[in-house]
Amino acid sequence: MESDLHQVIKANDDLTPEHHQFFFYQLLRGMKYIHAANVFHRDLKPRNILANADCKLKICDFGLARVSFNDTPSAIFWTDYVATRWYRAPELCGSFFSKYTPAIDIWSIGCIFAEMLSGRPLFPGKNVVHQLDLMTDLLGTPSAESLSRIRNEKARRYLGNMRKKHPVPFSQKFPGVDPMALDLLERLLAFDPKDRPTAAEALADPYFTGLANSDREPTTQPISKLEFEFERRKLARDDVRELIYREILEYHPQMLHEYHHGGDQANFVYPSGVDRFKRQFVHLEEGVTKGEKTSPQLRQHASLPRERIIGIGDELGRPNADYCIKLHVGEEPGHTSVTDGLSKPLLNARNFLKSESISASQCVVIKEKREKDEESMSEYMHEASDATPK
């Protein structure tokens, strides 16, 4: 999709009534399908409506979408801070009602359609109070029945104490627009959510005569609660690590194949370094408290499988490490080799390159240091032999 509806509205002053009708129809058709699945989008706005050169629209950005189940307590499941403020339904501005319905999306569709007609946002509120003021300026103050069903005491008191406002005729707000379009828009922008039509009811409005066809409009079944069972599972820290590792394996087919066929999975589930990091600080602080000069603890290669750790002599302060490990390409790590009387596991080239315990530059430094030491010792022995009386 080349653009979005926000750019289309902003860049085109010559949208025809046919454009308005076709765009409006597509939005309601999409919402009919989404609501049939018991999904509430909750963040509909022009920027979240993609558009292409053929005037086809697609609804996107379901980051705030939620599934509604009949047995889910709405007061807990839903939050009122959803949808961009300008397109937010009145009941979301102050948690008016205890149960939210798909009518919150219908209101947003009405705001988008009004913006298409006028070329500018309908309710550009600077804050929630200003938003309610703009709504009541156009729609009038809500009825006593609507006020009685508002569960938020502050919102109910604010609207109840508001001076009496009379609704503005939509024909005055949107001059020159098809009256049938304005009649439908006024129904979508009803202050009380129970007075708004569903997407299917809106598509059956006379405004879409000749365009809407219920047989061609896709629908679906409500989403099963089992689809969201993962959200109800309580995961331990190791479970989260395993899930992250499984996600990483999706990008490494060979390792994924080994994982599914009984490979050694434990080698890849590494413990967190946070605890070791904390222990380093505790170790240093204890030394300062005792007035001792304390060096950091030697960092262990806990994140690597044991056979991949390569000792590199006294450079790391390890005793009995004065030996060299030979690499045999293609040889399995399980094989061993005896060097200087020590039995050590051999590493193939692939595992050696994976190891973070030693680098090629370190190998070169150690080798050069050993050669220099041997050369110095040889010169010393030679000078000593020359200095010996004959």
CSV table of C-alpha atoms in Angstrom, one decimal:
chain,number,residue,atom,x,y,z
A,1,MET,CA,0.0,0.0,0.0
A,2,GLU,CA,1.5,3.3,-1.2
A,3,SER,CA,0.0,5.6,1.4
A,4,ASP,CA,-2.5,6.0,4.2
A,5,LEU,CA,-5.8,7.8,4.6
A,6,HIS,CA,-4.3,10.6,6.5
A,7,GLN,CA,-2.1,11.5,3.5
A,8,VAL,CA,-5.0,11.0,1.1
A,9,ILE,CA,-7.2,13.4,3.0
A,10,LYS,CA,-4.4,15.9,3.4
A,11,ALA,CA,-3.2,15.9,-0.2
A,12,ASN,CA,-6.6,15.8,-2.0
A,13,ASP,CA,-9.1,18.6,-2.0
A,14,ASP,CA,-10.9,17.1,-4.9
A,15,LEU,CA,-12.3,13.9,-3.3
A,16,THR,CA,-15.7,13.3,-4.9
A,17,PRO,CA,-18.9,12.0,-3.1
A,18,GLU,CA,-18.2,8.7,-4.8
A,19,HIS,CA,-14.7,8.5,-3.1
A,20,HIS,CA,-16.4,9.3,0.2
A,21,GLN,CA,-18.9,6.6,-0.2
A,22,PHE,CA,-16.5,3.9,-1.4
A,23,PHE,CA,-14.0,4.7,1.4
A,24,PHE,CA,-16.8,4.6,4.0
A,25,TYR,CA,-18.1,1.4,2.7
A,26,GLN,CA,-14.7,-0.3,2.8
A,27,LEU,CA,-14.1,0.8,6.4
A,28,LEU,CA,-17.5,-0.6,7.6
A,29,ARG,CA,-17.0,-3.8,5.6
A,30,GLY,CA,-13.7,-4.3,7.3
A,31,MET,CA,-15.1,-3.6,10.7
A,32,LYS,CA,-17.9,-6.0,10.1
A,33,TYR,CA,-15.4,-8.8,9.7
A,34,ILE,CA,-13.3,-7.7,12.7
A,35,HIS,CA,-16.2,-7.4,15.0
A,36,ALA,CA,-17.6,-10.8,13.9
A,37,ALA,CA,-14.4,-12.3,15.4
A,38,ASN,CA,-15.2,-10.5,18.7
A,39,VAL,CA,-12.1,-8.3,18.1
A,40,PHE,CA,-12.1,-4.6,19.0
A,41,HIS,CA,-9.5,-2.6,17.1
A,42,ARG,CA,-9.5,0.3,19.6
A,43,ASP,CA,-7.1,2.6,17.7
A,44,LEU,CA,-8.8,3.5,14.4
A,45,LYS,CA,-7.5,6.7,12.8
A,46,PRO,CA,-6.6,7.8,9.3
A,47,ARG,CA,-2.9,6.9,9.8
A,48,ASN,CA,-3.9,3.3,10.5
A,49,ILE,CA,-5.9,3.0,7.3
A,50,LEU,CA,-3.6,2.1,4.4
A,51,ALA,CA,-4.6,3.2,0.9
A,52,ASN,CA,-3.3,2.5,-2.7
A,53,ALA,CA,-3.7,4.2,-6.1
A,54,ASP,CA,-6.9,2.0,-6.7
A,55,CYS,CA,-8.6,3.6,-3.8
A,56,LYS,CA,-8.5,0.3,-1.9
A,57,LEU,CA,-8.2,0.6,1.9
A,58,LYS,CA,-6.8,-1.8,4.5
A,59,ILE,CA,-7.0,-1.5,8.2
A,60,CYS,CA,-3.7,-2.0,10.0
A,61,ASP,CA,-1.9,-1.6,13.4
A,62,PHE,CA,-3.7,-4.0,15.7
A,63,GLY,CA,-1.3,-3.3,18.5
A,64,LEU,CA,-4.1,-2.2,20.9
A,65,ALA,CA,-6.7,-4.6,19.6
A,66,ARG,CA,-8.3,-7.0,22.1
A,67,VAL,CA,-10.6,-10.0,22.0
A,68,SER,CA,-13.8,-9.8,24.0
A,69,PHE,CA,-15.2,-12.9,25.7
A,70,ASN,CA,-18.6,-12.9,27.3
A,71,ASP,CA,-17.2,-14.3,30.6
A,72,THR,CA,-14.5,-11.6,30.8
A,73,PRO,CA,-15.1,-8.8,33.4
A,74,SER,CA,-14.9,-5.7,31.2
A,75,ALA,CA,-13.9,-3.5,34.1
A,76,ILE,CA,-10.7,-5.5,34.5
A,77,PHE,CA,-10.0,-6.5,30.9
A,78,TRP,CA,-10.5,-3.1,29.3
A,79,THR,CA,-8.7,0.2,30.0
A,80,ASP,CA,-10.0,3.6,29.0
A,81,TYR,CA,-6.6,4.9,27.6
A,82,VAL,CA,-7.1,3.5,24.1
A,83,ALA,CA,-7.4,5.1,20.7
A,84,THR,CA,-5.9,8.4,19.7
A,85,ARG,CA,-7.8,11.1,21.6
A,86,TRP,CA,-9.3,12.8,18.5
A,87,TYR,CA,-11.0,9.5,17.5
A,88,ARG,CA,-11.8,8.2,21.0
A,89,ALA,CA,-15.4,7.4,21.9
A,90,PRO,CA,-16.9,9.4,24.8
A,91,GLU,CA,-17.1,6.3,27.0
A,92,LEU,CA,-13.3,5.9,26.6
A,93,CYS,CA,-12.7,9.5,27.7
A,94,GLY,CA,-13.7,9.0,31.2
A,95,SER,CA,-14.5,5.3,31.7
A,96,PHE,CA,-18.2,6.1,31.4
A,97,PHE,CA,-19.6,2.7,31.2
A,98,SER,CA,-18.8,-0.7,32.9
A,99,LYS,CA,-19.0,-2.7,29.6
A,100,TYR,CA,-17.4,-1.6,26.4
A,101,THR,CA,-18.8,-2.8,23.0
A,102,PRO,CA,-17.8,-2.6,19.4
A,103,ALA,CA,-19.5,0.8,19.4
A,104,ILE,CA,-16.1,2.3,20.4
A,105,ASP,CA,-14.8,1.4,16.9
A,106,ILE,CA,-18.0,2.6,15.2
A,107,TRP,CA,-17.5,6.1,16.8
A,108,SER,CA,-13.9,6.2,15.4
A,109,ILE,CA,-15.2,5.3,11.9
A,110,GLY,CA,-17.7,8.1,12.2
A,111,CYS,CA,-14.9,10.6,13.1
A,112,ILE,CA,-12.8,9.4,10.1
A,113,PHE,CA,-15.7,9.7,7.7
A,114,ALA,CA,-16.4,13.3,9.0
A,115,GLU,CA,-12.7,14.1,8.4
A,116,MET,CA,-13.0,12.9,4.9
A,117,LEU,CA,-16.0,15.1,4.3
A,118,SER,CA,-14.5,18.3,5.8
A,119,GLY,CA,-10.7,17.7,5.3
A,120,ARG,CA,-9.9,18.3,9.0
A,121,PRO,CA,-10.3,16.4,12.3
A,122,LEU,CA,-13.8,16.6,13.8
A,123,PHE,CA,-12.8,16.7,17.5
A,124,PRO,CA,-9.2,17.9,17.8
A,125,GLY,CA,-9.2,18.1,21.6
A,126,LYS,CA,-6.1,19.2,23.5
A,127,ASN,CA,-7.1,17.0,26.5
A,128,VAL,CA,-9.9,14.8,27.7
A,129,VAL,CA,-12.0,17.8,29.1
A,130,HIS,CA,-11.5,19.7,25.9
A,131,GLN,CA,-12.4,16.6,23.9
A,132,LEU,CA,-15.7,16.3,25.8
A,133,ASP,CA,-16.4,20.0,25.3
A,134,LEU,CA,-16.0,19.7,21.5
A,135,MET,CA,-18.3,16.6,21.4
A,136,THR,CA,-21.1,18.3,23.4
A,137,ASP,CA,-20.7,21.5,21.3
A,138,LEU,CA,-21.7,19.4,18.2
A,139,LEU,CA,-23.9,16.8,19.7
A,140,GLY,CA,-25.4,18.7,22.6
A,141,THR,CA,-25.4,17.7,26.3
A,142,PRO,CA,-26.2,14.0,26.9
A,143,SER,CA,-29.6,13.0,28.1
A,144,ALA,CA,-30.4,12.3,31.7
A,145,GLU,CA,-30.7,8.6,30.9
A,146,SER,CA,-27.2,8.5,29.4
A,147,LEU,CA,-25.8,10.4,32.4
A,148,SER,CA,-27.3,8.0,34.8
A,149,ARG,CA,-25.4,5.1,33.3
A,150,ILE,CA,-22.0,6.8,33.6
A,151,ARG,CA,-20.0,5.0,36.3
A,152,ASN,CA,-17.3,7.6,36.6
A,153,GLU,CA,-18.5,10.0,39.3
A,154,LYS,CA,-16.3,12.9,38.2
A,155,ALA,CA,-17.3,12.6,34.6
A,156,ARG,CA,-20.9,12.3,35.5
A,157,ARG,CA,-20.7,15.4,37.7
A,158,TYR,CA,-18.8,17.4,35.1
A,159,LEU,CA,-21.4,16.6,32.3
A,160,GLY,CA,-24.3,17.1,34.7
A,161,ASN,CA,-23.1,20.6,35.7
A,162,MET,CA,-22.3,21.6,32.1
A,163,ARG,CA,-24.5,24.3,30.7
A,164,LYS,CA,-27.3,23.1,28.4
A,165,LYS,CA,-26.1,22.7,24.8
A,166,HIS,CA,-28.3,22.1,21.8
A,167,PRO,CA,-27.0,19.8,19.0
A,168,VAL,CA,-25.8,21.5,15.8
A,169,PRO,CA,-27.5,20.3,12.6
A,170,PHE,CA,-25.1,18.2,10.6
A,171,SER,CA,-26.3,19.9,7.4
A,172,GLN,CA,-24.9,23.1,8.9
A,173,LYS,CA,-21.6,21.5,10.0
A,174,PHE,CA,-21.1,19.8,6.6
A,175,PRO,CA,-22.8,21.9,4.0
A,176,GLY,CA,-23.3,20.5,0.5
A,177,VAL,CA,-22.9,16.8,1.6
A,178,ASP,CA,-25.4,14.1,0.7
A,179,PRO,CA,-28.2,14.1,3.3
A,180,MET,CA,-28.2,10.3,3.5
A,181,ALA,CA,-24.5,10.4,4.3
A,182,LEU,CA,-25.1,12.9,7.1
A,183,ASP,CA,-28.0,10.8,8.5
A,184,LEU,CA,-25.8,7.8,8.8
A,185,LEU,CA,-22.9,9.8,10.2
A,186,GLU,CA,-25.2,11.2,12.9
A,187,ARG,CA,-26.2,7.7,13.9
A,188,LEU,CA,-22.5,6.7,14.2
A,189,LEU,CA,-21.7,9.7,16.3
A,190,ALA,CA,-24.4,9.1,18.9
A,191,PHE,CA,-23.1,10.0,22.4
A,192,ASP,CA,-24.6,6.9,24.0
A,193,PRO,CA,-23.0,3.7,22.6
A,194,LYS,CA,-26.3,1.8,22.6
A,195,ASP,CA,-27.7,4.2,20.1
A,196,ARG,CA,-24.9,3.6,17.5
A,197,PRO,CA,-25.5,0.9,14.8
A,198,THR,CA,-23.3,-2.1,14.3
A,199,ALA,CA,-21.1,-2.3,11.2
A,200,ALA,CA,-23.6,-4.7,9.6
A,201,GLU,CA,-26.5,-2.4,10.4
A,202,ALA,CA,-24.6,0.6,9.0
A,203,LEU,CA,-23.9,-1.3,5.7
A,204,ALA,CA,-27.6,-1.9,5.3
A,205,ASP,CA,-28.3,1.9,5.4
A,206,PRO,CA,-29.9,3.4,2.2
A,207,TYR,CA,-26.7,5.4,1.7
A,208,PHE,CA,-25.0,2.2,0.4
A,209,THR,CA,-27.8,1.1,-1.9
A,210,GLY,CA,-26.3,-0.4,-5.1
A,211,LEU,CA,-22.9,-0.8,-3.4
A,212,ALA,CA,-23.4,-3.0,-0.4
A,213,ASN,CA,-24.1,-6.7,-0.9
A,214,SER,CA,-24.2,-8.8,2.3
A,215,ASP,CA,-23.5,-12.0,0.2
A,216,ARG,CA,-20.2,-10.6,-0.9
A,217,GLU,CA,-19.1,-9.2,2.4
A,218,PRO,CA,-16.8,-11.6,4.3
A,219,THR,CA,-17.5,-12.7,7.8
A,220,THR,CA,-16.0,-15.1,10.3
A,221,GLN,CA,-16.5,-17.0,13.5
A,222,PRO,CA,-15.6,-15.6,16.9
A,223,ILE,CA,-12.1,-16.3,17.9
A,224,SER,CA,-11.8,-19.2,20.3
A,225,LYS,CA,-10.5,-18.6,23.8
A,226,LEU,CA,-8.0,-21.3,23.3
A,227,GLU,CA,-6.2,-19.1,20.8
A,228,PHE,CA,-5.2,-16.9,23.8
A,229,GLU,CA,-4.4,-19.6,26.3
A,230,PHE,CA,-0.7,-18.7,26.2
A,231,GLU,CA,-1.6,-15.3,27.8
A,232,ARG,CA,-3.0,-17.2,30.9
A,233,ARG,CA,0.1,-19.4,31.4
A,234,LYS,CA,2.4,-18.5,34.2
A,235,LEU,CA,6.0,-18.8,33.0
A,236,ALA,CA,9.1,-19.1,35.1
A,237,ARG,CA,12.3,-17.5,34.1
A,238,ASP,CA,13.7,-20.6,32.5
A,239,ASP,CA,10.5,-21.0,30.5
A,240,VAL,CA,10.9,-17.5,29.1
A,241,ARG,CA,14.6,-18.3,28.2
A,242,GLU,CA,13.5,-21.5,26.4
A,243,LEU,CA,10.8,-19.6,24.4
A,244,ILE,CA,13.4,-17.0,23.4
A,245,TYR,CA,15.8,-19.7,22.4
A,246,ARG,CA,13.1,-21.5,20.3
A,247,GLU,CA,12.4,-18.2,18.5
A,248,ILE,CA,16.1,-17.8,17.7
A,249,LEU,CA,16.2,-21.3,16.3
A,250,GLU,CA,13.5,-20.4,13.8
A,251,TYR,CA,16.2,-18.4,12.0
A,252,HIS,CA,18.8,-21.3,12.1
A,253,PRO,CA,17.2,-24.3,10.3
A,254,GLN,CA,20.1,-26.7,11.0
A,255,MET,CA,20.1,-26.0,14.7
A,256,LEU,CA,16.3,-26.3,14.8
A,257,HIS,CA,16.5,-29.7,13.1
A,258,GLU,CA,19.0,-30.9,15.7
A,259,TYR,CA,16.8,-29.5,18.5
A,260,HIS,CA,13.8,-31.4,17.3
A,261,HIS,CA,15.7,-34.6,16.8
A,262,GLY,CA,17.0,-34.9,20.4
A,263,GLY,CA,20.1,-32.8,20.2
A,264,ASP,CA,21.8,-31.7,23.4
A,265,GLN,CA,19.6,-28.8,24.3
A,266,ALA,CA,21.2,-27.9,27.6
A,267,ASN,CA,24.3,-26.6,25.8
A,268,PHE,CA,22.2,-23.7,24.5
A,269,VAL,CA,20.2,-22.7,27.6
A,270,TYR,CA,22.7,-20.3,29.2
A,271,PRO,CA,22.3,-18.8,32.7
A,272,SER,CA,21.8,-15.1,33.0
A,273,GLY,CA,25.0,-13.1,33.6
A,274,VAL,CA,23.1,-10.7,35.9
A,275,ASP,CA,23.7,-12.7,39.1
A,276,ARG,CA,27.4,-13.1,38.3
A,277,PHE,CA,27.6,-9.3,37.7
A,278,LYS,CA,26.0,-8.6,41.1
A,279,ARG,CA,28.5,-11.0,42.8
A,280,GLN,CA,31.4,-9.1,41.3
A,281,PHE,CA,30.2,-5.9,43.0
A,282,VAL,CA,29.5,-7.7,46.3
A,283,HIS,CA,33.0,-9.2,46.1
A,284,LEU,CA,34.6,-5.8,45.5
A,285,GLU,CA,32.6,-4.0,48.2
A,286,GLU,CA,33.5,-6.6,50.8
A,287,GLY,CA,37.2,-6.0,50.0
A,288,VAL,CA,36.8,-2.2,50.4
A,289,THR,CA,35.0,-2.7,53.7
A,290,LYS,CA,37.8,-4.9,55.0
A,291,GLY,CA,40.4,-2.4,53.8
A,292,GLU,CA,41.9,-4.9,51.5
A,293,LYS,CA,43.0,-4.5,47.9
A,294,THR,CA,40.6,-6.7,46.0
A,295,SER,CA,40.8,-7.9,42.4
A,296,PRO,CA,37.7,-8.8,40.4
A,297,GLN,CA,36.8,-12.4,40.4
A,298,LEU,CA,38.0,-14.5,37.5
A,299,ARG,CA,35.2,-14.6,35.0
A,300,GLN,CA,34.1,-18.1,34.3
A,301,HIS,CA,33.0,-19.3,30.9
A,302,ALA,CA,29.6,-20.3,32.2
A,303,SER,CA,27.9,-19.4,28.9
A,304,LEU,CA,29.8,-22.0,26.9
A,305,PRO,CA,29.6,-25.8,26.7
A,306,ARG,CA,32.5,-27.2,28.7
A,307,GLU,CA,34.3,-28.9,25.8
A,308,ARG,CA,34.5,-25.6,24.0
A,309,ILE,CA,36.6,-23.9,26.7
A,310,ILE,CA,40.3,-23.6,25.7
A,311,GLY,CA,42.9,-23.1,28.3
A,312,ILE,CA,45.6,-20.6,27.2
A,313,GLY,CA,48.3,-21.0,29.8
A,314,ASP,CA,49.4,-18.5,32.4
A,315,GLU,CA,48.0,-15.6,30.4
A,316,LEU,CA,44.7,-16.3,32.2
A,317,GLY,CA,46.3,-17.4,35.5
A,318,ARG,CA,45.4,-21.0,35.0
A,319,PRO,CA,47.8,-23.6,36.4
A,320,ASN,CA,48.9,-26.7,34.4
A,321,ALA,CA,47.8,-25.2,31.2
A,322,ASP,CA,51.2,-25.2,29.4
A,323,TYR,CA,50.1,-27.2,26.4
A,324,CYS,CA,48.8,-26.7,22.9
A,325,ILE,CA,45.5,-28.0,21.6
A,326,LYS,CA,45.6,-29.2,18.0
A,327,LEU,CA,42.5,-28.7,15.8
A,328,HIS,CA,41.4,-31.5,13.5
A,329,VAL,CA,38.8,-30.3,11.0
A,330,GLY,CA,35.8,-32.6,11.0
A,331,GLU,CA,36.8,-34.4,14.2
A,332,GLU,CA,34.1,-34.6,16.9
A,333,PRO,CA,34.7,-32.8,20.2
A,334,GLY,CA,34.3,-36.1,22.1
A,335,HIS,CA,37.7,-37.4,21.0
A,336,THR,CA,40.7,-36.7,23.2
A,337,SER,CA,44.4,-36.1,22.6
A,338,VAL,CA,47.3,-36.4,25.0
A,339,THR,CA,49.7,-33.4,24.9
A,340,ASP,CA,52.4,-33.2,27.5
A,341,GLY,CA,50.9,-36.0,29.4
A,342,LEU,CA,47.5,-34.3,29.8
A,343,SER,CA,44.3,-35.7,28.3
A,344,LYS,CA,42.2,-32.9,26.8
A,345,PRO,CA,39.2,-32.9,24.4
A,346,LEU,CA,39.9,-31.9,20.9
A,347,LEU,CA,37.9,-29.2,19.2
A,348,ASN,CA,36.8,-29.2,15.6
A,349,ALA,CA,37.3,-26.0,13.7
A,350,ARG,CA,33.6,-25.1,13.8
A,351,ASN,CA,33.4,-25.3,17.6
A,352,PHE,CA,36.7,-23.5,18.0
A,353,LEU,CA,35.4,-20.5,16.0
A,354,LYS,CA,32.2,-20.5,18.1
A,355,SER,CA,34.2,-20.3,21.3
A,356,GLU,CA,34.5,-16.9,22.9
A,357,SER,CA,37.2,-18.0,25.4
A,358,ILE,CA,40.1,-17.4,23.0
A,359,SER,CA,40.8,-15.5,19.8
A,360,ALA,CA,43.2,-16.0,17.0
A,361,SER,CA,45.1,-12.9,18.1
A,362,GLN,CA,45.6,-14.4,21.6
A,363,CYS,CA,47.0,-17.6,20.1
A,364,VAL,CA,49.5,-15.5,18.1
A,365,VAL,CA,50.6,-13.5,21.1
A,366,ILE,CA,51.1,-16.6,23.2
A,367,LYS,CA,53.0,-18.4,20.5
A,368,GLU,CA,55.3,-15.4,19.9
A,369,LYS,CA,55.8,-15.0,23.6
A,370,ARG,CA,56.8,-18.6,23.9
A,371,GLU,CA,59.2,-18.4,21.0
A,372,LYS,CA,60.8,-15.2,22.4
A,373,ASP,CA,61.2,-16.9,25.8
A,374,GLU,CA,62.8,-20.0,24.2
A,375,GLU,CA,65.1,-17.8,22.2
A,376,SER,CA,66.2,-15.8,25.2
A,377,MET,CA,66.8,-19.0,27.2
A,378,SER,CA,68.9,-20.4,24.3
A,379,GLU,CA,71.0,-17.2,24.2
A,380,TYR,CA,71.5,-17.3,28.0
A,381,MET,CA,72.6,-20.9,27.9
A,382,HIS,CA,75.0,-20.1,25.0
A,383,GLU,CA,76.5,-17.2,26.9
A,384,ALA,CA,76.8,-19.2,30.0
A,385,SER,CA,78.7,-22.0,28.2
A,386,ASP,CA,81.1,-19.4,26.6
A,387,ALA,CA,81.8,-18.0,30.0
A,388,THR,CA,82.6,-21.3,31.6
A,389,PRO,CA,86.4,-21.8,32.1
A,390,LYS,CA,87.9,-24.5,29.9
